[in-house]
Structures are given as C-alpha cells and as structure tokens.
PDB file of C-alpha atoms in Angstrom:
ATOM      1  CA  MET A   1      10.800  -0.555  -9.610  1.00 95.00           C
ATOM      2  CA  LYS A   2       7.013  -1.052  -9.533  1.00 97.00           C
ATOM      3  CA  LYS A   3       5.201  -3.917  -7.841  1.00 97.00           C
ATOM      4  CA  THR A   4       1.523  -4.822  -7.629  1.00 98.00           C
ATOM      5  CA  TYR A   5       0.028  -6.266  -4.439  1.00 98.00           C
ATOM      6  CA  SER A   6      -3.367  -7.756  -3.667  1.00 97.00           C
ATOM      7  CA  ILE A   7      -5.037  -5.990  -0.757  1.00 96.00           C
ATOM      8  CA  GLU A   8      -8.193  -6.258   1.295  1.00 93.00           C
ATOM      9  CA  VAL A   9      -9.791  -2.894   1.964  1.00 92.00           C
ATOM     10  CA  ASP A  10     -13.403  -2.333   3.034  1.00 91.00           C
ATOM     11  CA  CYS A  11     -14.296   1.007   1.476  1.00 92.00           C
ATOM     12  CA  ALA A  12     -13.211   3.478  -1.175  1.00 95.00           C
ATOM     13  CA  ASN A  13     -12.494   6.210   1.372  1.00 96.00           C
ATOM     14  CA  CYS A  14     -10.161   3.896   3.296  1.00 94.00           C
ATOM     15  CA  ALA A  15      -8.427   3.014   0.022  1.00 96.00           C
ATOM     16  CA  ASN A  16      -7.792   6.729  -0.604  1.00 97.00           C
ATOM     17  CA  LEU A  17      -6.426   7.214   2.913  1.00 97.00           C
ATOM     18  CA  MET A  18      -4.209   4.142   2.516  1.00 97.00           C
ATOM     19  CA  GLU A  19      -2.907   5.505  -0.788  1.00 98.00           C
ATOM     20  CA  GLU A  20      -1.953   8.793   0.876  1.00 98.00           C
ATOM     21  CA  ALA A  21      -0.271   6.977   3.796  1.00 97.00           C
ATOM     22  CA  THR A  22       1.671   4.765   1.384  1.00 98.00           C
ATOM     23  CA  LYS A  23       2.903   7.780  -0.599  1.00 98.00           C
ATOM     24  CA  LYS A  24       4.258   9.301   2.637  1.00 98.00           C
ATOM     25  CA  THR A  25       6.178   6.130   3.571  1.00 98.00           C
ATOM     26  CA  ALA A  26       9.971   6.338   3.267  1.00 98.00           C
ATOM     27  CA  GLY A  27      11.225   4.522   0.194  1.00 98.00           C
ATOM     28  CA  VAL A  28       8.004   4.940  -1.806  1.00 98.00           C
ATOM     29  CA  ALA A  29       8.188   7.109  -4.923  1.00 98.00           C
ATOM     30  CA  ASN A  30       4.499   6.744  -5.834  1.00 98.00           C
ATOM     31  CA  ALA A  31       1.502   4.559  -5.012  1.00 98.00           C
ATOM     32  CA  THR A  32      -1.994   3.812  -6.254  1.00 98.00           C
ATOM     33  CA  VAL A  33      -4.696   1.913  -4.363  1.00 97.00           C
ATOM     34  CA  ASN A  34      -7.674   0.722  -6.391  1.00 97.00           C
ATOM     35  CA  PHE A  35     -10.676  -0.209  -4.255  1.00 96.00           C
ATOM     36  CA  MET A  36     -12.589  -1.813  -7.136  1.00 96.00           C
ATOM     37  CA  THR A  37      -9.819  -4.250  -8.097  1.00 97.00           C
ATOM     38  CA  GLN A  38      -8.408  -4.584  -4.552  1.00 97.00           C
ATOM     39  CA  LYS A  39      -4.909  -3.864  -5.883  1.00 97.00           C
ATOM     40  CA  MET A  40      -2.081  -1.642  -4.691  1.00 98.00           C
ATOM     41  CA  ILE A  41       0.644  -0.549  -7.107  1.00 98.00           C
ATOM     42  CA  VAL A  42       3.773   0.741  -5.408  1.00 98.00           C
ATOM     43  CA  GLU A  43       6.704   2.391  -7.155  1.00 98.00           C
ATOM     44  CA  PHE A  44       9.833   2.220  -5.012  1.00 98.00           C
ATOM     45  CA  GLU A  45      12.671   4.722  -4.891  1.00 98.00           C
ATOM     46  CA  ASP A  46      15.955   3.502  -6.408  1.00 96.00           C
ATOM     47  CA  GLY A  47      17.951   1.182  -4.165  1.00 96.00           C
ATOM     48  CA  GLN A  48      15.138   0.471  -1.717  1.00 96.00           C
ATOM     49  CA  ASP A  49      14.413  -2.994  -0.299  1.00 97.00           C
ATOM     50  CA  ALA A  50      10.808  -3.599  -1.373  1.00 96.00           C
ATOM     51  CA  LYS A  51      10.059  -6.059   1.460  1.00 96.00           C
ATOM     52  CA  ALA A  52      11.323  -3.699   4.158  1.00 97.00           C
ATOM     53  CA  VAL A  53       9.427  -0.742   2.695  1.00 98.00           C
ATOM     54  CA  MET A  54       6.219  -2.786   2.396  1.00 97.00           C
ATOM     55  CA  LYS A  55       6.386  -3.744   6.091  1.00 96.00           C
ATOM     56  CA  ASN A  56       6.272  -0.022   6.887  1.00 97.00           C
ATOM     57  CA  VAL A  57       3.465   0.477   4.344  1.00 97.00           C
ATOM     58  CA  LEU A  58       1.441  -2.277   6.031  1.00 96.00           C
ATOM     59  CA  LYS A  59       1.945  -0.639   9.454  1.00 96.00           C
ATOM     60  CA  ALA A  60       0.759   2.703   8.057  1.00 96.00           C
ATOM     61  CA  CYS A  61      -2.277   1.107   6.409  1.00 96.00           C
ATOM     62  CA  LYS A  62      -3.243  -0.781   9.575  1.00 95.00           C
ATOM     63  CA  LYS A  63      -3.464   2.571  11.384  1.00 96.00           C
ATOM     64  CA  ILE A  64      -6.223   3.499   8.928  1.00 94.00           C
ATOM     65  CA  GLU A  65      -7.948   0.128   8.710  1.00 93.00           C
ATOM     66  CA  PRO A  66      -6.751  -2.353  11.367  1.00 94.00           C
ATOM     67  CA  ASP A  67      -8.070  -5.409   9.531  1.00 92.00           C
ATOM     68  CA  CYS A  68      -6.544  -4.571   6.134  1.00 91.00           C
ATOM     69  CA  GLU A  69      -4.306  -7.138   4.517  1.00 92.00           C
ATOM     70  CA  ILE A  70      -1.593  -6.701   1.891  1.00 94.00           C
ATOM     71  CA  GLU A  71      -0.338  -9.908   0.308  1.00 92.00           C
ATOM     72  CA  LEU A  72       3.412  -9.483   0.511  1.00 87.00           C
TER      73      LEU A  72
END
C-alpha cells in the first residue's frame, strides 16, 4: 500500500536525510521525499498499520529536523 503525505521540510539535504530515515523505519518498504513539492510517498510492507508506522517515521524525521511536520 502506498500513501502520499504533505510535509514541511526546510532544505533539500534534510529531505534526503528524512527519506533515508523513513526507509530504515520498521514497516516501510520504500519511501520518497520530494523537497520541491513538499510531499512524502511511503510504501508500506504488507499487513502494516500505516498510522502506527507513520508515528515512528515522524519521530525519526524529527531527529533530523525538529520542526518538521507530516500531515497524518
């Protein structure tokens, strides 16, 4: 299952770091963060609860950029 989220990220480098952190999060099969469109596309592993996984993704992203927001 793939879902698209609106995000707020301040720079392209942070977007790349957030993408890498999201890919390493349990339950995520793949992820793309686009700085220009301020969008995050997350592909979840089969049987995963998207809301629970995204809470962990948000925690990981806040370690990179504390003021980032992901519209869940």
